Amino acid sequence: MNLLIDTMPTSLEIDGKEYEINTDFRTCVNIMLAFEDTELTNIEKQTVMLVNLYKEVPENGYLAAEKAIWFLNGGKEDQQESNENSKTHRYYSFGKDASFIVAAFKQTHGIDLLDTQYMHWWKFMALFMDLGQETTFTNLVALRKRVKTGKATKEERSAASDMGDVFDLPDFINLSIEEMEKERDFMNKVKLGRAKRKQQEKK
């Protein structure tokens, strides 16, 4: 996908049918917030993704989720599949860093996200990945990366410690589409087993 010559998608093809999607950055940020939420199960996170992204949720949930992740990744293949270790370091959060991100967009691109009526997710991500080095957000992300990769100086580690909750971001476990589908199948079997037991108890 090349943003310079290709049209940004407004629908995704599932089993030969085009399904219209909600492409505004706010919708996609809400999905990202769900994936950041440690209180939600992976099935719940996947459900939030499908319900929010698709205007009509496809029957083929597996393919719909696969396509959704492709879209959220900006048209790139799911990078989780190539990771041997699915545990991923987090360097930013759309929830915790929201105010810094808004300020960085204004400072770097002159865009006030709070007044923006609509912006395609892919455009948002292109601008997001090019936020200026002088912004608080970019410097905070860089510091988190140095600390988590063990490259921070003693002074930087001390500064990070002084920031407390502003700096801290717990790591999370990414699951591939196949793993999420297995979890869903497992939970469906559990529910089916419970239903059968209740029927037997009634008899």
Coordinates of N, CA and C in Angstrom, one line a residue:
M1 N 0.8 -1.2 0.0 CA 0.0 0.0 0.0 C 0.9 1.2 0.0
N2 N 0.6 2.2 -1.0 CA 1.4 3.4 -1.1 C 0.4 4.6 -1.0
L3 N 0.5 5.3 0.1 CA -0.4 6.4 0.3 C -0.3 7.5 -0.8
L4 N 0.8 7.6 -1.5 CA 1.0 8.6 -2.5 C 0.2 8.3 -3.7
I5 N -0.1 7.0 -4.0 CA -0.8 6.7 -5.3 C -2.0 5.8 -5.1
D6 N -2.2 5.2 -3.9 CA -3.4 4.3 -3.7 C -4.4 5.1 -2.9
T7 N -5.7 4.7 -3.1 CA -6.8 5.2 -2.4 C -6.9 4.6 -1.0
M8 N -7.1 5.3 0.0 CA -7.3 4.7 1.3 C -8.6 4.0 1.4
P9 N -8.6 2.8 1.9 CA -9.9 1.9 1.9 C -11.0 2.5 2.8
T10 N -12.2 2.3 2.3 CA -13.4 2.6 3.1 C -14.2 1.4 3.3
S11 N -13.8 0.3 2.8 CA -14.5 -1.0 3.0 C -13.4 -2.2 2.9
L12 N -13.8 -3.3 3.4 CA -13.0 -4.5 3.3 C -13.8 -5.7 2.7
E13 N -13.1 -6.4 1.9 CA -13.7 -7.5 1.2 C -13.6 -8.8 2.0
I14 N -14.8 -9.4 2.4 CA -14.9 -10.6 3.1 C -15.7 -11.6 2.3
D15 N -15.1 -12.7 2.0 CA -15.8 -13.8 1.2 C -16.5 -13.2 0.0
G16 N -15.8 -12.3 -0.7 CA -16.3 -11.8 -2.0 C -17.3 -10.6 -1.8
K17 N -17.6 -10.2 -0.6 CA -18.5 -9.1 -0.4 C -17.8 -7.9 0.3
E18 N -18.1 -6.7 -0.2 CA -17.5 -5.5 0.4 C -18.3 -5.1 1.6
Y19 N -17.6 -4.9 2.7 CA -18.2 -4.5 4.0 C -17.7 -3.1 4.3
E20 N -18.6 -2.1 4.4 CA -18.2 -0.7 4.7 C -17.7 -0.7 6.1
I21 N -16.6 0.1 6.3 CA -16.0 0.3 7.6 C -16.0 1.7 8.1
N22 N -15.9 1.9 9.4 CA -15.7 3.2 10.0 C -14.3 3.6 10.0
T23 N -13.8 4.5 9.2 CA -12.4 4.8 9.0 C -11.9 6.0 9.8
D24 N -12.8 6.7 10.5 CA -12.3 7.9 11.3 C -11.3 7.4 12.4
F25 N -10.3 8.3 12.6 CA -9.3 7.9 13.6 C -9.9 7.7 15.0
R26 N -11.0 8.4 15.4 CA -11.5 8.2 16.7 C -12.1 6.8 16.9
T27 N -12.7 6.3 15.9 CA -13.2 4.9 16.0 C -12.0 3.9 16.2
C28 N -11.0 4.1 15.5 CA -9.8 3.2 15.6 C -9.1 3.4 16.9
V29 N -9.0 4.6 17.4 CA -8.4 4.8 18.7 C -9.2 4.1 19.8
N30 N -10.5 4.2 19.7 CA -11.4 3.5 20.6 C -11.1 2.0 20.6
I31 N -10.8 1.4 19.4 CA -10.5 0.0 19.3 C -9.1 -0.3 20.0
M32 N -8.2 0.6 19.8 CA -6.9 0.5 20.4 C -7.0 0.6 21.9
L33 N -7.8 1.4 22.4 CA -8.0 1.6 23.8 C -8.6 0.3 24.4
A34 N -9.4 -0.4 23.7 CA -10.0 -1.7 24.1 C -8.8 -2.7 24.2
F35 N -7.9 -2.7 23.3 CA -6.8 -3.7 23.3 C -5.8 -3.3 24.4
E36 N -5.8 -2.1 24.9 CA -5.0 -1.7 26.0 C -5.6 -2.1 27.3
D37 N -6.9 -2.3 27.3 CA -7.6 -2.5 28.6 C -7.4 -3.9 29.1
T38 N -6.7 -4.0 30.2 CA -6.3 -5.3 30.8 C -7.4 -6.0 31.4
E39 N -8.6 -5.4 31.6 CA -9.7 -6.0 32.3 C -10.6 -6.7 31.2
L40 N -10.4 -6.5 30.0 CA -11.1 -7.1 28.9 C -10.4 -8.4 28.5
T41 N -11.2 -9.5 28.2 CA -10.7 -10.7 27.7 C -10.3 -10.5 26.2
N42 N -9.5 -11.4 25.6 CA -9.2 -11.2 24.2 C -10.4 -11.4 23.3
I43 N -11.3 -12.2 23.7 CA -12.6 -12.3 22.9 C -13.3 -11.0 23.0
E44 N -13.4 -10.4 24.1 CA -14.1 -9.1 24.3 C -13.4 -8.0 23.4
K45 N -12.1 -8.0 23.4 CA -11.3 -7.0 22.6 C -11.6 -7.2 21.2
Q46 N -11.6 -8.5 20.7 CA -11.9 -8.8 19.3 C -13.3 -8.4 19.0
T47 N -14.3 -8.6 19.9 CA -15.7 -8.2 19.6 C -15.8 -6.7 19.5
V48 N -15.1 -5.9 20.4 CA -15.1 -4.4 20.3 C -14.5 -4.0 18.9
M49 N -13.5 -4.7 18.5 CA -12.9 -4.3 17.2 C -13.9 -4.5 16.0
L50 N -14.5 -5.7 16.0 CA -15.4 -6.0 14.9 C -16.7 -5.1 14.9
V51 N -17.3 -4.9 16.1 CA -18.5 -4.1 16.2 C -18.3 -2.7 15.9
N52 N -17.1 -2.1 16.3 CA -16.8 -0.7 16.0 C -16.3 -0.5 14.6
L53 N -15.5 -1.4 14.1 CA -15.0 -1.1 12.7 C -16.0 -1.3 11.6
Y54 N -16.7 -2.4 11.7 CA -17.6 -2.8 10.6 C -19.0 -2.2 10.8
K55 N -19.6 -1.6 9.8 CA -20.9 -1.1 9.9 C -21.9 -2.2 9.9
E56 N -21.5 -3.3 9.3 CA -22.3 -4.6 9.3 C -21.3 -5.7 9.6
V57 N -21.3 -6.3 10.7 CA -20.3 -7.3 11.1 C -20.5 -8.5 10.2
P58 N -19.4 -8.9 9.5 CA -19.5 -10.1 8.6 C -19.7 -11.4 9.4
E59 N -20.3 -12.4 8.8 CA -20.5 -13.7 9.4 C -19.2 -14.4 9.7
N60 N -18.3 -14.3 8.7 CA -17.0 -14.9 8.8 C -16.1 -14.1 9.8
G61 N -16.2 -14.4 11.1 CA -15.5 -13.6 12.1 C -14.0 -13.7 12.0
Y62 N -13.5 -14.9 11.7 CA -12.1 -15.1 11.6 C -11.5 -14.2 10.5
L63 N -12.1 -14.2 9.3 CA -11.5 -13.4 8.2 C -11.8 -11.9 8.5
A64 N -12.9 -11.6 9.1 CA -13.2 -10.2 9.4 C -12.2 -9.6 10.4
A65 N -11.8 -10.4 11.4 CA -10.8 -10.0 12.3 C -9.4 -9.9 11.7
E66 N -9.1 -10.8 10.8 CA -7.8 -10.8 10.1 C -7.7 -9.5 9.2
K67 N -8.8 -9.2 8.5 CA -8.8 -8.0 7.7 C -8.8 -6.7 8.5
A68 N -9.5 -6.8 9.7 CA -9.5 -5.6 10.6 C -8.2 -5.3 11.1
I69 N -7.4 -6.3 11.5 CA -6.0 -6.1 11.9 C -5.1 -5.5 10.8
W70 N -5.4 -6.1 9.6 CA -4.6 -5.5 8.4 C -4.9 -4.0 8.3
F71 N -6.2 -3.7 8.4 CA -6.5 -2.2 8.3 C -5.9 -1.4 9.4
L72 N -6.0 -1.9 10.6 CA -5.5 -1.1 11.8 C -4.0 -1.0 11.7
N73 N -3.3 -2.0 11.1 CA -1.9 -2.0 10.9 C -1.5 -1.1 9.7
G74 N -2.4 -0.4 9.1 CA -2.1 0.5 8.0 C -1.8 -0.2 6.7
G75 N -2.4 -1.3 6.5 CA -2.3 -2.1 5.3 C -1.1 -3.0 5.3
K76 N -0.5 -3.2 6.4 CA 0.7 -4.1 6.6 C 0.2 -5.4 7.1
E77 N 0.9 -6.5 6.8 CA 0.5 -7.8 7.3 C 0.7 -7.8 8.8
D78 N -0.1 -8.7 9.5 CA 0.0 -8.8 10.9 C 1.4 -9.2 11.4
Q79 N 2.1 -8.2 12.0 CA 3.5 -8.5 12.5 C 3.6 -9.5 13.6
Q80 N 2.5 -9.8 14.3 CA 2.5 -10.7 15.4 C 3.0 -12.1 14.9
E81 N 2.6 -12.4 13.6 CA 2.9 -13.8 13.2 C 4.4 -14.1 13.1
S82 N 5.2 -13.0 12.9 CA 6.6 -13.2 12.8 C 7.3 -13.2 14.1
N83 N 6.6 -12.8 15.2 CA 7.3 -12.7 16.5 C 7.3 -14.0 17.2
E84 N 8.5 -14.5 17.5 CA 8.6 -15.8 18.3 C 8.1 -15.6 19.7
N85 N 8.3 -14.4 20.3 CA 7.8 -14.1 21.6 C 6.7 -13.1 21.5
S86 N 5.5 -13.5 21.8 CA 4.3 -12.7 21.6 C 4.2 -11.6 22.7
K87 N 5.1 -11.5 23.7 CA 5.1 -10.5 24.7 C 5.8 -9.3 24.1
T88 N 5.1 -8.2 24.0 CA 5.6 -7.0 23.4 C 5.7 -5.8 24.4
H89 N 6.8 -5.1 24.2 CA 7.0 -3.9 25.0 C 6.1 -2.8 24.5
R90 N 5.5 -2.0 25.4 CA 4.7 -0.9 25.1 C 5.5 0.4 25.3
Y91 N 5.5 1.3 24.3 CA 6.3 2.5 24.5 C 5.3 3.7 24.5
Y92 N 4.1 3.5 24.2 CA 3.1 4.6 24.2 C 1.7 4.0 24.4
S93 N 0.8 4.9 24.9 CA -0.6 4.4 25.1 C -1.5 5.5 24.6
F94 N -2.5 5.1 23.8 CA -3.5 6.1 23.4 C -4.4 6.6 24.5
G95 N -4.4 5.8 25.6 CA -5.2 6.2 26.8 C -4.4 7.2 27.7
K96 N -3.3 6.7 28.2 CA -2.5 7.4 29.1 C -1.8 8.7 28.5
D97 N -1.4 8.5 27.2 CA -0.7 9.6 26.6 C -1.5 10.5 25.7
A98 N -2.8 10.5 25.9 CA -3.8 11.2 25.0 C -3.4 12.7 24.9
S99 N -3.3 13.3 26.0 CA -3.0 14.8 26.0 C -1.7 15.1 25.4
F100 N -0.7 14.3 25.6 CA 0.6 14.5 24.9 C 0.5 14.3 23.4
I101 N -0.3 13.4 23.0 CA -0.5 13.1 21.5 C -1.2 14.3 20.9
V102 N -2.2 14.8 21.5 CA -3.0 16.0 21.0 C -2.0 17.2 20.9
A103 N -1.2 17.4 21.9 CA -0.2 18.5 21.9 C 0.8 18.3 20.8
A104 N 1.3 17.1 20.6 CA 2.3 16.8 19.6 C 1.8 17.0 18.2
F105 N 0.5 16.7 17.9 CA -0.1 16.9 16.6 C -0.1 18.4 16.3
K106 N -0.5 19.1 17.4 CA -0.6 20.6 17.2 C 0.7 21.2 17.0
Q107 N 1.7 20.8 17.8 CA 3.1 21.3 17.7 C 3.8 21.0 16.4
T108 N 3.6 19.7 15.9 CA 4.3 19.3 14.8 C 3.6 19.6 13.5
H109 N 2.3 19.3 13.4 CA 1.6 19.4 12.1 C 0.6 20.6 12.1
G110 N 0.4 21.3 13.2 CA -0.5 22.4 13.3 C -1.9 21.9 13.2
I111 N -2.2 20.7 13.6 CA -3.5 20.1 13.5 C -4.1 20.0 14.9
D112 N -5.2 20.5 15.2 CA -5.9 20.4 16.5 C -6.9 19.2 16.3
L113 N -6.5 18.1 16.9 CA -7.3 16.9 16.8 C -8.7 17.0 17.4
L114 N -8.8 17.9 18.4 CA -10.0 18.1 19.1 C -11.1 18.8 18.2
D115 N -10.6 19.6 17.3 CA -11.5 20.3 16.3 C -11.6 19.6 15.0
T116 N -10.9 18.5 14.8 CA -10.9 17.8 13.5 C -12.2 17.0 13.4
Q117 N -13.0 17.3 12.4 CA -14.2 16.6 12.1 C -14.0 15.1 11.7
Y118 N -13.1 15.0 10.8 CA -12.8 13.6 10.3 C -11.4 13.5 9.8
M119 N -10.8 12.4 10.1 CA -9.4 12.1 9.5 C -9.3 10.5 9.4
H120 N -9.0 10.1 8.2 CA -8.9 8.7 7.9 C -7.8 8.1 8.8
W121 N -8.0 6.9 9.3 CA -7.1 6.3 10.3 C -5.7 6.2 9.7
W122 N -5.5 5.9 8.4 CA -4.2 5.7 7.8 C -3.5 7.1 7.7
K123 N -4.2 8.2 7.5 CA -3.6 9.5 7.5 C -3.2 9.8 8.9
F124 N -4.1 9.5 9.8 CA -3.7 9.8 11.2 C -2.4 9.1 11.6
M125 N -2.3 7.8 11.2 CA -1.1 7.0 11.6 C 0.1 7.5 10.9
A126 N 0.0 8.0 9.7 CA 1.1 8.5 8.9 C 1.7 9.8 9.6
L127 N 0.8 10.6 10.1 CA 1.1 11.8 10.8 C 1.7 11.5 12.2
F128 N 1.0 10.5 12.8 CA 1.4 10.0 14.2 C 2.9 9.5 14.2
M129 N 3.2 8.8 13.2 CA 4.6 8.2 13.1 C 5.6 9.3 12.8
D130 N 5.2 10.5 12.5 CA 6.1 11.5 12.1 C 6.1 12.7 13.1
L131 N 5.7 12.5 14.3 CA 5.6 13.5 15.3 C 7.0 14.0 15.6
G132 N 7.2 15.3 15.8 CA 8.5 15.9 16.0 C 9.3 15.4 17.2
Q133 N 10.6 15.4 17.0 CA 11.5 15.0 18.0 C 11.5 15.9 19.3
E134 N 11.0 17.2 19.1 CA 11.0 18.1 20.2 C 9.8 18.0 21.0
T135 N 8.8 17.2 20.7 CA 7.6 17.1 21.4 C 7.8 16.3 22.7
T136 N 7.0 16.6 23.7 CA 7.0 15.8 25.0 C 6.7 14.4 24.7
F137 N 5.7 14.1 23.9 CA 5.3 12.7 23.6 C 6.5 11.9 23.0
T138 N 7.1 12.4 22.0 CA 8.2 11.7 21.4 C 9.4 11.5 22.3
N139 N 9.7 12.5 23.1 CA 10.8 12.3 24.1 C 10.4 11.3 25.2
L140 N 9.1 11.2 25.6 CA 8.7 10.3 26.6 C 8.7 8.9 26.0
V141 N 8.3 8.7 24.8 CA 8.4 7.4 24.1 C 9.9 6.9 24.0
A142 N 10.7 7.8 23.6 CA 12.2 7.5 23.5 C 12.8 7.1 24.8
L143 N 12.4 7.8 25.9 CA 12.9 7.4 27.2 C 12.4 6.0 27.7
R144 N 11.1 5.8 27.4 CA 10.5 4.5 27.8 C 11.3 3.4 27.0
K145 N 11.6 3.6 25.8 CA 12.3 2.6 25.0 C 13.7 2.3 25.5
R146 N 14.4 3.4 25.9 CA 15.7 3.2 26.4 C 15.7 2.5 27.7
V147 N 14.8 2.8 28.6 CA 14.7 2.1 29.9 C 14.3 0.7 29.7
K148 N 13.3 0.4 28.8 CA 12.9 -1.0 28.7 C 13.9 -1.9 28.0
T149 N 14.7 -1.3 27.2 CA 15.7 -2.1 26.4 C 17.1 -2.1 27.2
G150 N 17.1 -1.4 28.3 CA 18.3 -1.4 29.1 C 19.4 -0.5 28.7
K151 N 19.1 0.5 27.8 CA 20.1 1.4 27.3 C 20.0 2.8 28.0
A152 N 19.2 3.0 28.9 CA 19.1 4.2 29.6 C 20.3 4.5 30.6
T153 N 20.6 5.7 30.7 CA 21.7 6.1 31.7 C 21.1 6.0 33.1
K154 N 22.0 6.1 34.1 CA 21.5 6.2 35.5 C 20.7 7.4 35.7
E155 N 21.0 8.5 35.1 CA 20.2 9.7 35.3 C 18.8 9.6 34.6
E156 N 18.8 8.9 33.5 CA 17.5 8.7 32.8 C 16.6 7.8 33.6
R157 N 17.2 6.7 34.1 CA 16.4 5.8 34.9 C 15.8 6.5 36.2
S158 N 16.6 7.4 36.7 CA 16.2 8.1 37.9 C 15.1 9.1 37.5
A159 N 15.2 9.7 36.3 CA 14.2 10.7 35.9 C 12.9 9.9 35.6
A160 N 13.0 8.7 35.0 CA 11.8 7.9 34.7 C 11.1 7.5 36.0
S161 N 11.9 7.1 37.0 CA 11.3 6.8 38.3 C 10.6 7.9 38.9
D162 N 11.1 9.1 38.8 CA 10.5 10.3 39.3 C 9.2 10.7 38.7
M163 N 9.0 10.2 37.4 CA 7.8 10.5 36.7 C 6.6 9.7 37.2
G164 N 6.9 8.5 37.8 CA 5.9 7.7 38.4 C 4.9 7.1 37.3
D165 N 3.6 7.4 37.6 CA 2.5 6.8 36.8 C 2.6 7.4 35.3
V166 N 3.1 8.6 35.1 CA 3.2 9.1 33.8 C 4.1 8.3 32.9
F167 N 5.1 7.8 33.5 CA 6.1 7.0 32.7 C 5.7 5.5 32.5
D168 N 5.1 4.9 33.6 CA 4.9 3.5 33.6 C 3.8 3.0 32.6
L169 N 4.2 2.0 31.9 CA 3.2 1.3 31.0 C 3.5 -0.2 31.1
P170 N 2.5 -0.9 31.6 CA 2.7 -2.4 31.7 C 2.8 -3.0 30.3
D171 N 3.6 -4.0 30.1 CA 3.7 -4.7 28.9 C 2.4 -5.6 28.8
F172 N 2.1 -6.0 27.5 CA 1.0 -6.8 27.3 C 1.3 -8.0 26.4
I173 N 0.4 -9.0 26.4 CA 0.6 -10.1 25.5 C -0.2 -10.0 24.3
N174 N 0.4 -10.0 23.1 CA -0.3 -10.0 21.8 C -0.7 -11.4 21.4
L175 N -1.9 -11.6 21.0 CA -2.3 -12.9 20.5 C -2.6 -12.8 19.0
S176 N -2.1 -13.8 18.2 CA -2.4 -13.8 16.8 C -3.9 -14.2 16.6
I177 N -4.3 -14.0 15.3 CA -5.7 -14.3 15.0 C -6.0 -15.7 15.3
E178 N -5.0 -16.6 15.0 CA -5.3 -18.1 15.2 C -5.5 -18.3 16.7
E179 N -4.7 -17.7 17.5 CA -4.8 -17.9 19.0 C -6.1 -17.3 19.5
M180 N -6.5 -16.2 19.0 CA -7.8 -15.6 19.4 C -8.9 -16.5 19.0
E181 N -8.8 -17.1 17.8 CA -9.9 -18.0 17.3 C -9.9 -19.3 18.2
K182 N -8.8 -19.8 18.6 CA -8.7 -21.0 19.4 C -9.3 -20.7 20.8
E183 N -9.1 -19.4 21.3 CA -9.6 -19.1 22.6 C -11.1 -19.0 22.5
R184 N -11.6 -18.4 21.4 CA -13.1 -18.3 21.2 C -13.7 -19.7 21.1
D185 N -13.1 -20.6 20.3 CA -13.6 -21.9 20.2 C -13.7 -22.6 21.6
F186 N -12.6 -22.4 22.4 CA -12.5 -23.0 23.7 C -13.7 -22.5 24.6
M187 N -13.9 -21.2 24.6 CA -14.9 -20.6 25.4 C -16.3 -21.0 24.9
N188 N -16.5 -21.2 23.6 CA -17.8 -21.7 23.1 C -18.0 -23.1 23.6
K189 N -17.0 -23.9 23.6 CA -17.1 -25.3 24.1 C -17.5 -25.3 25.5
V190 N -16.8 -24.4 26.3 CA -17.1 -24.3 27.7 C -18.6 -24.0 27.9
K191 N -19.1 -23.0 27.2 CA -20.5 -22.5 27.3 C -21.4 -23.7 26.9
L192 N -21.1 -24.4 25.8 CA -21.9 -25.5 25.4 C -21.9 -26.6 26.4
G193 N -20.8 -26.9 27.1 CA -20.7 -27.9 28.1 C -21.6 -27.5 29.3
R194 N -21.6 -26.2 29.7 CA -22.4 -25.8 30.8 C -23.9 -25.9 30.4
A195 N -24.3 -25.6 29.2 CA -25.7 -25.7 28.8 C -26.1 -27.2 28.8
K196 N -25.3 -28.1 28.4 CA -25.6 -29.5 28.4 C -25.8 -30.0 29.9
R197 N -24.9 -29.5 30.7 CA -25.0 -30.0 32.1 C -26.3 -29.5 32.8
K198 N -26.7 -28.2 32.4 CA -27.9 -27.7 33.0 C -29.1 -28.5 32.5
Q199 N -29.1 -28.9 31.2 CA -30.2 -29.7 30.7 C -30.2 -31.1 31.4
Q200 N -29.1 -31.6 31.6 CA -29.0 -32.9 32.3 C -29.5 -32.8 33.7
E201 N -29.2 -31.7 34.4 CA -29.6 -31.5 35.8 C -31.2 -31.3 35.8
K202 N -31.7 -30.7 34.8 CA -33.2 -30.5 34.8 C -33.9 -31.9 34.6
K203 N -33.2 -32.8 33.9 CA -33.8 -34.1 33.7 C -33.8 -34.9 35.0

